[in-house]
């Protein structure tokens, strides 16, 4: 039996097991996992002595090449998937946006055109629905048949993305039958808008007022309402970018009652806080995203939620805008600052360092949070999200001892600042493979734009 690549001497880690083993790859798949696989059969041998071998990371929340706030997110599908690869993430689920009056298919086709020629690794889409007359409900079923098996709905951004409760309920009733999963942006957009208008009227226009006009109660209320709507519809629910303990409590209560409710958080909520706005001038714009940063004490609650399985996934909500010319659009008015931050590159290292490195959870739980549960919830498992015979050879040789200081000077995202500037992590990817092809080795990118495939996903089956 010939191997295209053989990874030797590594410690293989899945969501359930940790063991010393070789991993053999042929035709883009893992074809053997075992001890002392014959090296002479391999065209390429990668030595993983002293390193972990992880399944490639799956980031289920990114916004590449996305028009938003009068500009477009700074990474496209080439620069974004490349930066993701440097960080050990080999699959993305991005968002195709349906604008008002458009069909859902138009959204899907538009984002396929953006991604297909550019992505260096595999990708899939959720569809953001912003306009859902009854006549369009059937389009949700059509998209599910095309492998777009999740939909993001917004309870915030009135007039732009927000849907009313009736439309949300109808969408949830549809997904309860077609096997899709609703991903909810849970913030009370109406109440927030009133607070925003009041702040502006009082001349409070600096970046920090973006955060101060979006209180945790607004997130908790919407989370609770979303759960109630999903319960009435008999549908599963996935809360995106959960940022605070108040919302976490709502998810925990729902799960304790046995409801199929899931939630993700993101590294920015685990590492950053309102204190990041204590910077001179307009610098705080670097931290304007939604939901906003919270008081520092929420961080430990979120880490604990990840440990206790009240939270199931860490994604990034990567939505990069350069400080110069893009964030600067809101220099005189925080409502004009494009919302979003860059994070696609450092998710794996930040979660490994904060989770495993700081003794908060095991290396298996780490793999579960960044790869296995994302794959299971979003219809990609076991093709992605684990290391097993027959799975795609999306693999990361990860050095748990390599230290790195995160900086815009060295990162690969196409953005002129880092949210995590100066944070020193321990644990970095050395070699990253997508379907058996090396994407990153010796800190160099050796992949190819357009090599990534669209992933037609299966429906939701639980975890
Ligand atoms: O500020 C954010 N999060 N921008 C991206 C859009 C969203 O709501 O996820
Ligand atoms: Zn959102
Ligand atoms: Zn987002």
Tab-separated table of C-alpha atoms and ligand atoms in Angstrom:
chain	number	residue	atom	x	y	z
A	1	UNK	CA	0.000	0.000	0.000
A	2	UNK	CA	1.522	3.397	-1.020
A	3	UNK	CA	1.151	6.503	1.085
A	4	UNK	CA	1.308	10.019	-0.297
A	5	UNK	CA	2.306	11.257	3.143
A	6	UNK	CA	3.099	9.549	6.413
A	7	UNK	CA	3.100	11.452	9.693
A	8	UNK	CA	5.307	9.580	12.167
A	9	UNK	CA	5.953	9.682	15.917
A	10	UNK	CA	3.157	12.114	16.722
A	11	UNK	CA	0.564	12.034	19.484
A	12	UNK	CA	-2.816	11.775	17.797
A	13	UNK	CA	-5.579	13.651	19.601
A	14	UNK	CA	-9.293	13.303	18.929
A	15	UNK	CA	-12.240	14.435	21.026
A	16	UNK	CA	-12.058	11.114	22.885
A	17	UNK	CA	-8.512	9.703	22.644
A	18	UNK	CA	-4.859	10.646	22.946
A	19	UNK	CA	-2.305	8.106	21.711
A	20	UNK	CA	1.078	7.776	20.023
A	21	UNK	CA	0.526	6.780	16.411
A	22	UNK	CA	1.521	7.246	12.802
A	23	UNK	CA	-1.046	8.591	10.350
A	24	UNK	CA	-0.959	7.571	6.677
A	25	UNK	CA	-2.542	9.622	3.907
A	26	UNK	CA	-3.442	8.740	0.321
A	27	UNK	CA	-5.654	10.536	-2.187
A	28	UNK	CA	-6.516	13.200	0.364
A	29	UNK	CA	-7.853	10.776	2.967
A	30	UNK	CA	-6.511	9.203	6.137
A	31	UNK	CA	-5.998	5.570	5.118
A	32	UNK	CA	-4.273	4.148	8.201
A	33	UNK	CA	-3.719	5.082	11.813
A	34	UNK	CA	-1.335	2.811	13.700
A	35	UNK	CA	2.122	2.075	15.037
A	36	UNK	CA	5.201	1.634	12.866
A	37	UNK	CA	3.511	2.121	9.503
A	38	UNK	CA	6.106	1.367	6.776
A	39	UNK	CA	8.023	4.532	5.916
A	40	UNK	CA	9.396	3.059	2.721
A	41	UNK	CA	5.845	3.144	1.313
A	42	UNK	CA	5.576	6.914	1.752
A	43	UNK	CA	6.410	9.609	-0.802
A	44	UNK	CA	6.720	12.177	2.022
A	45	UNK	CA	7.398	11.636	5.709
A	46	UNK	CA	6.584	14.299	8.320
A	47	UNK	CA	8.129	13.812	11.744
A	48	UNK	CA	5.773	14.831	14.551
A	49	UNK	CA	7.965	13.722	17.460
A	50	UNK	CA	7.031	15.711	20.560
A	51	UNK	CA	4.036	17.202	18.747
A	52	UNK	CA	0.304	16.683	18.714
A	53	UNK	CA	-1.548	15.644	15.580
A	54	UNK	CA	-4.964	17.340	15.611
A	55	UNK	CA	-7.819	17.218	13.126
A	56	UNK	CA	-7.831	20.466	11.139
A	57	UNK	CA	-9.682	23.255	12.898
A	58	UNK	CA	-13.202	24.186	11.779
A	59	UNK	CA	-14.249	27.810	12.169
A	60	UNK	CA	-18.018	27.974	11.706
A	61	UNK	CA	-18.334	31.770	11.881
A	62	UNK	CA	-16.391	33.954	9.439
A	63	UNK	CA	-17.246	36.915	7.207
A	64	UNK	CA	-14.866	37.032	4.242
A	65	UNK	CA	-15.360	39.563	1.453
A	66	UNK	CA	-18.516	40.795	3.180
A	67	UNK	CA	-20.054	44.201	2.384
A	68	UNK	CA	-20.973	45.757	5.737
A	69	UNK	CA	-21.196	49.225	7.229
A	70	UNK	CA	-20.430	50.991	3.937
A	71	UNK	CA	-17.273	48.993	3.239
A	72	UNK	CA	-16.169	45.380	2.718
A	73	UNK	CA	-14.390	43.086	5.158
A	74	UNK	CA	-10.683	43.214	4.444
A	75	UNK	CA	-9.927	39.514	3.936
A	76	UNK	CA	-11.249	37.776	0.868
A	77	UNK	CA	-11.475	34.006	0.520
A	78	UNK	CA	-7.815	33.736	-0.458
A	79	UNK	CA	-6.233	35.859	2.258
A	80	UNK	CA	-8.755	34.653	4.837
A	81	UNK	CA	-8.386	30.918	4.241
A	82	UNK	CA	-4.598	31.350	4.032
A	83	UNK	CA	-4.463	33.143	7.377
A	84	UNK	CA	-6.762	30.481	8.816
A	85	UNK	CA	-4.344	27.800	7.582
A	86	UNK	CA	-1.421	29.487	9.341
A	87	UNK	CA	-3.426	29.078	12.514
A	88	UNK	CA	-4.394	25.437	11.958
A	89	UNK	CA	-7.939	26.012	10.682
A	90	UNK	CA	-8.665	24.102	7.475
A	91	UNK	CA	-12.446	24.439	7.104
A	92	UNK	CA	-14.572	27.564	7.269
A	93	UNK	CA	-18.304	28.069	7.279
A	94	UNK	CA	-18.873	31.591	6.024
A	95	UNK	CA	-22.158	33.482	5.531
A	96	UNK	CA	-23.936	34.083	2.223
A	97	UNK	CA	-26.173	37.125	2.707
A	98	UNK	CA	-29.652	37.393	1.224
A	99	UNK	CA	-30.385	41.096	0.804
A	100	UNK	CA	-33.954	42.354	0.871
A	101	UNK	CA	-35.950	41.272	-2.172
A	102	UNK	CA	-33.347	38.697	-3.230
A	103	UNK	CA	-33.803	34.954	-3.399
A	104	UNK	CA	-31.789	32.759	-1.051
A	105	UNK	CA	-30.290	31.090	-4.130
A	106	UNK	CA	-28.892	34.443	-5.308
A	107	UNK	CA	-27.099	34.778	-1.968
A	108	UNK	CA	-25.642	31.280	-2.265
A	109	UNK	CA	-24.507	31.779	-5.871
A	110	UNK	CA	-22.967	35.178	-5.099
A	111	UNK	CA	-20.862	33.763	-2.277
A	112	UNK	CA	-19.908	30.681	-4.317
A	113	UNK	CA	-18.465	33.052	-6.923
A	114	UNK	CA	-16.488	34.893	-4.267
A	115	UNK	CA	-15.078	31.727	-2.689
A	116	UNK	CA	-14.539	29.126	-5.396
A	117	UNK	CA	-11.605	30.681	-7.286
A	118	UNK	CA	-9.903	31.882	-4.124
A	119	UNK	CA	-10.264	29.522	-1.163
A	120	UNK	CA	-7.094	27.589	-0.351
A	121	UNK	CA	-9.004	25.122	1.843
A	122	UNK	CA	-12.520	23.739	2.061
A	123	UNK	CA	-15.483	25.955	2.831
A	124	UNK	CA	-19.233	25.877	3.313
A	125	UNK	CA	-21.976	28.435	3.838
A	126	UNK	CA	-24.713	29.369	6.211
A	127	UNK	CA	-27.304	31.633	4.596
A	128	UNK	CA	-28.186	34.914	6.331
A	129	UNK	CA	-31.888	35.579	5.791
A	130	UNK	CA	-32.953	39.222	6.012
A	131	UNK	CA	-36.291	39.068	4.209
A	132	UNK	CA	-38.638	36.136	4.635
A	133	UNK	CA	-42.110	36.515	3.130
A	134	UNK	CA	-44.052	33.224	3.231
A	135	UNK	CA	-43.326	32.673	-0.464
A	136	UNK	CA	-39.624	32.303	0.346
A	137	UNK	CA	-39.948	29.627	3.057
A	138	UNK	CA	-39.727	26.896	0.401
A	139	UNK	CA	-36.386	28.397	-0.706
A	140	UNK	CA	-34.961	27.320	2.651
A	141	UNK	CA	-35.724	23.696	1.715
A	142	UNK	CA	-34.062	24.196	-1.683
A	143	UNK	CA	-30.883	25.459	-0.049
A	144	UNK	CA	-30.834	22.551	2.367
A	145	UNK	CA	-30.908	20.214	-0.645
A	146	UNK	CA	-27.853	22.119	-1.977
A	147	UNK	CA	-25.942	21.476	1.249
A	148	UNK	CA	-26.538	24.850	2.897
A	149	UNK	CA	-28.026	23.382	6.034
A	150	UNK	CA	-27.951	26.335	8.420
A	151	UNK	CA	-29.404	29.831	8.412
A	152	UNK	CA	-28.340	32.875	10.385
A	153	UNK	CA	-31.127	35.121	11.624
A	154	UNK	CA	-30.678	38.470	13.341
A	155	UNK	CA	-32.638	39.839	16.281
A	156	UNK	CA	-30.517	43.034	16.012
A	157	UNK	CA	-29.598	45.652	13.378
A	158	UNK	CA	-33.146	46.955	12.697
A	159	UNK	CA	-33.654	48.007	9.091
A	160	UNK	CA	-30.594	46.080	7.925
A	161	UNK	CA	-30.547	42.454	9.030
A	162	UNK	CA	-33.189	42.184	11.780
A	163	UNK	CA	-36.177	39.857	11.362
A	164	UNK	CA	-39.365	40.156	13.418
A	165	UNK	CA	-40.395	37.383	15.802
A	166	UNK	CA	-43.085	36.047	13.463
A	167	UNK	CA	-40.588	35.583	10.623
A	168	UNK	CA	-38.091	34.004	13.013
A	169	UNK	CA	-40.764	31.624	14.261
A	170	UNK	CA	-41.733	30.652	10.716
A	171	UNK	CA	-38.096	30.035	9.833
A	172	UNK	CA	-37.677	27.859	12.927
A	173	UNK	CA	-40.828	25.884	12.053
A	174	UNK	CA	-39.329	25.299	8.610
A	175	UNK	CA	-35.997	24.100	9.998
A	176	UNK	CA	-37.793	21.807	12.458
A	177	UNK	CA	-38.911	19.880	9.364
A	178	UNK	CA	-36.041	20.243	6.884
A	179	UNK	CA	-33.128	19.301	9.162
A	180	UNK	CA	-31.399	22.676	9.110
A	181	UNK	CA	-30.048	24.557	12.103
A	182	UNK	CA	-30.842	28.203	12.860
A	183	UNK	CA	-27.845	30.251	14.036
A	184	UNK	CA	-29.151	33.205	15.995
A	185	UNK	CA	-27.621	36.631	16.505
A	186	UNK	CA	-29.357	37.253	19.820
A	187	UNK	CA	-29.517	40.899	20.887
A	188	UNK	CA	-32.643	43.014	21.372
A	189	UNK	CA	-32.162	45.327	18.390
A	190	UNK	CA	-35.149	47.572	19.170
A	191	UNK	CA	-34.057	48.436	22.702
A	192	UNK	CA	-30.436	48.866	21.603
A	193	UNK	CA	-31.489	51.287	18.894
A	194	UNK	CA	-33.257	53.488	21.455
A	195	UNK	CA	-30.126	53.546	23.633
A	196	UNK	CA	-27.934	54.313	20.600
A	197	UNK	CA	-30.139	57.265	19.554
A	198	UNK	CA	-30.073	58.621	23.107
A	199	UNK	CA	-26.266	58.355	23.281
A	200	UNK	CA	-25.894	60.217	20.005
A	201	UNK	CA	-28.325	62.927	21.160
A	202	UNK	CA	-26.198	63.359	24.294
A	203	UNK	CA	-23.051	63.731	22.183
A	204	UNK	CA	-21.624	60.368	23.284
A	205	UNK	CA	-19.987	59.389	20.010
A	206	UNK	CA	-16.703	57.701	20.962
A	207	UNK	CA	-16.126	53.988	20.170
A	208	UNK	CA	-16.787	52.815	23.732
A	209	UNK	CA	-20.432	53.898	23.415
A	210	UNK	CA	-20.951	51.096	20.927
A	211	UNK	CA	-20.378	48.749	23.867
A	212	UNK	CA	-22.211	50.830	26.463
A	213	UNK	CA	-25.400	50.965	24.373
A	214	UNK	CA	-25.560	47.166	23.992
A	215	UNK	CA	-25.917	45.861	27.567
A	216	UNK	CA	-25.710	42.199	28.538
A	217	UNK	CA	-29.446	42.271	29.352
A	218	UNK	CA	-30.194	42.956	25.681
A	219	UNK	CA	-28.246	39.822	24.762
A	220	UNK	CA	-29.791	37.712	27.518
A	221	UNK	CA	-33.352	38.795	26.677
A	222	UNK	CA	-32.931	37.936	23.003
A	223	UNK	CA	-31.239	34.630	23.833
A	224	UNK	CA	-34.156	33.720	26.072
A	225	UNK	CA	-36.701	34.766	23.409
A	226	UNK	CA	-34.859	32.814	20.715
A	227	UNK	CA	-34.896	29.721	22.901
A	228	UNK	CA	-38.632	30.117	23.537
A	229	UNK	CA	-39.347	30.528	19.826
A	230	UNK	CA	-37.246	27.446	18.996
A	231	UNK	CA	-38.946	25.440	21.735
A	232	UNK	CA	-42.404	26.376	20.416
A	233	UNK	CA	-41.309	25.481	16.878
A	234	UNK	CA	-39.716	22.198	17.978
A	235	UNK	CA	-36.434	23.211	16.338
A	236	UNK	CA	-32.806	23.023	17.445
A	237	UNK	CA	-31.051	26.343	17.968
A	238	UNK	CA	-27.449	27.558	17.842
A	239	UNK	CA	-26.615	30.892	19.484
A	240	UNK	CA	-23.707	32.643	17.775
A	241	UNK	CA	-20.987	34.785	19.369
A	242	UNK	CA	-22.283	34.514	22.942
A	243	UNK	CA	-20.403	37.132	24.943
A	244	UNK	CA	-21.645	37.246	28.524
A	245	UNK	CA	-22.710	35.274	31.563
A	246	UNK	CA	-26.318	36.535	31.429
A	247	UNK	CA	-26.858	34.905	28.015
A	248	UNK	CA	-24.853	31.847	29.041
A	249	UNK	CA	-27.255	31.287	31.942
A	250	UNK	CA	-30.184	31.199	29.487
A	251	UNK	CA	-28.429	28.588	27.362
A	252	UNK	CA	-27.475	26.530	30.401
A	253	UNK	CA	-31.069	26.550	31.717
A	254	UNK	CA	-32.414	25.466	28.312
A	255	UNK	CA	-29.896	22.642	28.041
A	256	UNK	CA	-30.673	21.543	31.601
A	257	UNK	CA	-34.279	21.197	30.443
A	258	UNK	CA	-33.050	18.921	27.648
A	259	UNK	CA	-33.619	21.341	24.771
A	260	UNK	CA	-31.359	21.033	21.699
A	261	UNK	CA	-29.809	24.445	22.271
A	262	UNK	CA	-26.127	25.081	21.538
A	263	UNK	CA	-23.869	28.101	21.670
A	264	UNK	CA	-20.477	29.309	20.576
A	265	UNK	CA	-18.234	31.960	22.031
A	266	UNK	CA	-15.189	33.594	20.431
A	267	UNK	CA	-11.601	34.306	21.586
A	268	UNK	CA	-12.259	38.048	21.869
A	269	UNK	CA	-14.789	37.419	24.653
A	270	UNK	CA	-12.353	35.065	26.393
A	271	UNK	CA	-9.338	37.404	26.267
A	272	UNK	CA	-10.586	40.996	25.929
A	273	UNK	CA	-12.904	43.190	27.982
A	274	UNK	CA	-14.326	46.712	28.310
A	275	UNK	CA	-10.868	47.679	29.584
A	276	UNK	CA	-9.655	47.514	25.989
A	277	UNK	CA	-11.522	50.768	25.382
A	278	UNK	CA	-9.133	52.518	27.804
A	279	UNK	CA	-6.855	53.557	24.945
A	280	UNK	CA	-6.103	56.994	23.555
A	281	UNK	CA	-8.199	58.743	20.931
A	282	UNK	CA	-10.068	56.634	18.444
A	283	UNK	CA	-8.016	53.424	19.039
A	284	UNK	CA	-11.031	51.833	20.762
A	285	UNK	CA	-12.581	51.383	17.290
A	286	UNK	CA	-10.357	48.303	16.951
A	287	UNK	CA	-12.661	46.631	19.480
A	288	UNK	CA	-15.996	47.642	17.989
A	289	UNK	CA	-17.863	44.464	17.159
A	290	UNK	CA	-21.192	42.984	18.105
A	291	UNK	CA	-22.033	41.774	20.700
A	292	UNK	CA	-19.518	44.066	22.352
A	293	UNK	CA	-16.800	43.408	24.891
A	294	UNK	CA	-18.007	42.926	28.455
A	295	UNK	CA	-16.681	43.464	31.973
A	296	UNK	CA	-13.660	41.260	32.629
A	297	UNK	CA	-15.383	38.889	35.068
A	298	UNK	CA	-17.449	37.393	32.238
A	299	UNK	CA	-14.299	35.826	30.772
A	300	UNK	CA	-13.907	33.192	33.463
A	301	UNK	CA	-17.628	32.374	33.245
A	302	UNK	CA	-17.207	31.714	29.531
A	303	UNK	CA	-14.110	29.544	30.038
A	304	UNK	CA	-16.056	27.593	32.630
A	305	UNK	CA	-18.976	27.302	30.189
A	306	UNK	CA	-16.605	25.735	27.656
A	307	UNK	CA	-15.317	23.326	30.266
A	308	UNK	CA	-18.791	22.310	31.490
A	309	UNK	CA	-20.299	22.002	27.986
A	310	UNK	CA	-22.724	24.870	28.513
A	311	UNK	CA	-20.879	26.230	25.441
A	312	UNK	CA	-20.003	23.753	22.708
A	313	UNK	CA	-17.931	25.627	20.105
A	314	UNK	CA	-15.324	28.352	19.772
A	315	UNK	CA	-15.546	30.209	16.462
A	316	UNK	CA	-14.003	33.570	15.589
A	317	UNK	CA	-16.684	35.788	13.998
A	318	UNK	CA	-13.722	36.950	11.885
A	319	UNK	CA	-14.943	40.159	10.261
A	320	UNK	CA	-11.824	42.284	9.682
A	321	UNK	CA	-11.774	45.969	8.896
A	322	UNK	CA	-8.539	47.940	8.703
A	323	UNK	CA	-8.141	50.674	11.282
A	324	UNK	CA	-7.044	53.110	8.579
A	325	UNK	CA	-9.850	54.120	6.214
A	326	UNK	CA	-12.318	51.440	7.339
A	327	UNK	CA	-12.704	51.777	11.129
A	328	UNK	CA	-11.949	55.468	10.563
A	329	UNK	CA	-15.311	55.836	8.814
A	330	UNK	CA	-16.730	56.213	12.323
A	331	UNK	CA	-14.198	58.662	13.720
A	332	UNK	CA	-16.936	61.157	14.626
A	333	UNK	CA	-19.773	58.724	15.304
A	334	UNK	CA	-19.472	55.195	16.707
A	335	UNK	CA	-22.526	54.029	14.726
A	336	UNK	CA	-20.508	54.492	11.527
A	337	UNK	CA	-17.629	52.244	12.646
A	338	UNK	CA	-17.879	49.000	10.666
A	339	UNK	CA	-18.619	46.267	13.212
A	340	UNK	CA	-16.204	43.373	13.360
A	341	UNK	CA	-12.737	42.241	14.312
A	342	UNK	CA	-9.996	40.008	12.905
A	343	UNK	CA	-9.449	36.649	14.582
A	344	UNK	CA	-9.365	33.796	12.063
A	345	UNK	CA	-5.640	33.139	12.495
A	346	UNK	CA	-5.214	32.724	16.223
A	347	UNK	CA	-8.285	30.809	17.412
A	348	UNK	CA	-6.522	27.459	17.825
A	349	UNK	CA	-3.530	28.841	19.718
A	350	UNK	CA	-5.620	31.125	21.923
A	351	UNK	CA	-8.038	28.348	22.899
A	352	UNK	CA	-5.230	25.818	23.359
A	353	UNK	CA	-3.186	28.210	25.489
A	354	UNK	CA	-6.072	29.506	27.580
A	355	UNK	CA	-7.836	26.157	27.843
A	356	UNK	CA	-5.239	23.386	27.902
A	357	UNK	CA	-2.193	25.482	28.811
A	358	UNK	CA	-3.910	27.099	31.792
A	359	UNK	CA	-5.321	23.776	32.999
A	360	UNK	CA	-8.961	24.649	32.369
A	361	UNK	CA	-9.751	21.611	30.208
A	362	UNK	CA	-8.155	18.644	28.468
A	363	UNK	CA	-6.560	18.518	25.052
A	364	UNK	CA	-9.464	16.282	23.961
A	365	UNK	CA	-11.975	18.938	24.990
A	366	UNK	CA	-9.923	21.436	23.002
A	367	UNK	CA	-10.267	19.290	19.855
A	368	UNK	CA	-13.971	18.878	20.543
A	369	UNK	CA	-14.503	22.658	20.800
A	370	UNK	CA	-12.525	23.721	17.744
A	371	UNK	CA	-13.133	20.825	15.346
A	372	UNK	CA	-15.292	17.870	16.349
A	373	UNK	CA	-18.466	19.521	17.634
A	374	UNK	CA	-18.431	22.130	14.843
A	375	UNK	CA	-18.280	19.227	12.359
A	376	UNK	CA	-21.051	17.298	14.113
A	377	UNK	CA	-23.425	20.236	14.527
A	378	UNK	CA	-22.989	21.460	10.974
A	379	UNK	CA	-23.191	18.213	9.022
A	380	UNK	CA	-19.511	17.643	8.255
A	381	UNK	CA	-18.714	14.726	10.555
A	382	UNK	CA	-16.897	12.300	10.191
A	383	UNK	CA	-15.503	13.625	6.930
A	384	UNK	CA	-14.116	16.549	8.946
A	385	UNK	CA	-13.505	17.082	12.642
A	386	UNK	CA	-11.700	13.878	13.567
A	387	UNK	CA	-8.774	11.649	12.670
A	388	UNK	CA	-10.080	8.295	11.463
A	389	UNK	CA	-9.638	5.988	8.511
A	390	UNK	CA	-11.742	7.459	5.685
A	391	UNK	CA	-11.784	11.018	7.037
A	392	UNK	CA	-10.349	13.864	4.981
A	393	UNK	CA	-6.665	14.311	5.750
A	394	UNK	CA	-7.142	17.788	7.213
A	395	UNK	CA	-4.449	17.589	9.859
A	396	UNK	CA	-2.377	19.870	12.048
A	397	UNK	CA	0.999	18.985	13.510
A	398	UNK	CA	0.913	21.203	16.562
A	399	UNK	CA	3.866	22.050	18.776
A	400	UNK	CA	2.519	22.489	22.327
A	401	UNK	CA	5.758	24.132	23.443
A	402	UNK	CA	6.357	26.715	20.730
A	403	UNK	CA	5.773	30.216	22.032
A	404	UNK	CA	4.586	33.110	19.924
A	405	UNK	CA	3.680	36.731	20.540
A	406	UNK	CA	0.641	37.695	18.479
A	407	UNK	CA	1.211	40.850	16.444
A	408	UNK	CA	-0.030	42.617	13.329
A	409	UNK	CA	3.659	42.742	12.317
A	410	UNK	CA	3.749	38.980	11.808
A	411	UNK	CA	0.161	37.870	11.228
A	412	UNK	CA	-1.138	36.849	7.827
A	413	UNK	CA	-4.590	38.445	7.925
A	414	UNK	CA	-5.000	41.394	5.532
A	415	UNK	CA	-5.655	43.884	8.270
A	416	UNK	CA	-3.481	46.562	9.846
A	417	UNK	CA	-3.951	45.718	13.530
A	418	UNK	CA	-4.412	42.760	15.828
A	419	UNK	CA	-7.080	42.565	18.524
A	420	UNK	CA	-4.667	40.346	20.446
A	421	UNK	CA	-1.502	42.443	19.937
A	422	UNK	CA	1.189	41.451	22.435
A	423	UNK	CA	-0.538	38.380	23.851
A	424	UNK	CA	2.028	35.586	24.214
A	425	UNK	CA	0.679	32.091	23.581
A	426	UNK	CA	2.328	28.716	24.000
A	427	UNK	CA	1.256	26.159	21.393
A	428	UNK	CA	1.444	26.787	17.638
A	429	UNK	CA	0.767	24.803	14.457
A	430	UNK	CA	3.927	23.632	12.662
A	431	UNK	CA	2.522	21.845	9.612
A	432	UNK	CA	-1.033	22.166	8.291
A	433	UNK	CA	-2.576	19.861	5.692
A	434	UNK	CA	-5.851	20.123	3.818
A	435	UNK	CA	-7.023	16.891	2.161
A	436	UNK	CA	-3.438	15.631	2.324
A	437	UNK	CA	-1.894	18.703	0.672
A	438	UNK	CA	0.523	20.687	2.806
A	439	UNK	CA	-0.704	24.262	3.157
A	440	UNK	CA	1.776	25.561	5.724
A	441	UNK	CA	5.238	24.251	6.585
A	442	UNK	CA	8.283	26.025	8.061
A	443	UNK	CA	6.082	29.080	8.522
A	444	UNK	CA	5.606	29.327	4.746
A	445	UNK	CA	2.415	29.032	2.764
A	446	UNK	CA	2.732	26.373	0.058
A	447	UNK	CA	-0.941	25.938	-0.861
A	448	UNK	CA	-2.858	27.267	-3.842
A	449	UNK	CA	-5.803	29.617	-4.315
A	450	UNK	CA	-8.810	27.734	-5.679
A	451	UNK	CA	-7.759	24.390	-4.193
A	452	UNK	CA	-10.532	24.520	-1.599
A	453	UNK	CA	-13.799	22.747	-2.316
A	454	UNK	CA	-17.346	23.717	-1.436
A	455	UNK	CA	-18.656	21.296	1.173
A	456	UNK	CA	-22.230	20.170	0.691
A	457	UNK	CA	-23.283	19.603	4.276
A	458	UNK	CA	-25.697	17.082	5.751
A	459	UNK	CA	-28.566	18.190	7.970
A	460	UNK	CA	-28.524	18.543	11.743
A	461	UNK	CA	-28.522	15.283	13.656
A	462	UNK	CA	-27.417	16.470	17.095
A	463	UNK	CA	-24.036	15.824	18.693
B	1	LIG	O1	-19.501	42.782	14.759
B	1	LIG	C1	-19.718	41.731	14.159
B	1	LIG	N1	-19.912	40.644	14.840
B	1	LIG	N2	-19.724	41.714	12.829
B	1	LIG	C2	-20.110	40.634	12.020
B	1	LIG	C3	-21.595	40.470	11.896
B	1	LIG	C4	-22.188	39.643	12.986
B	1	LIG	O2	-23.129	40.069	13.611
B	1	LIG	O3	-21.743	38.523	13.200
B	2	LIG	ZN1	-23.936	38.281	14.481
B	3	LIG	ZN1	-20.629	37.246	12.594
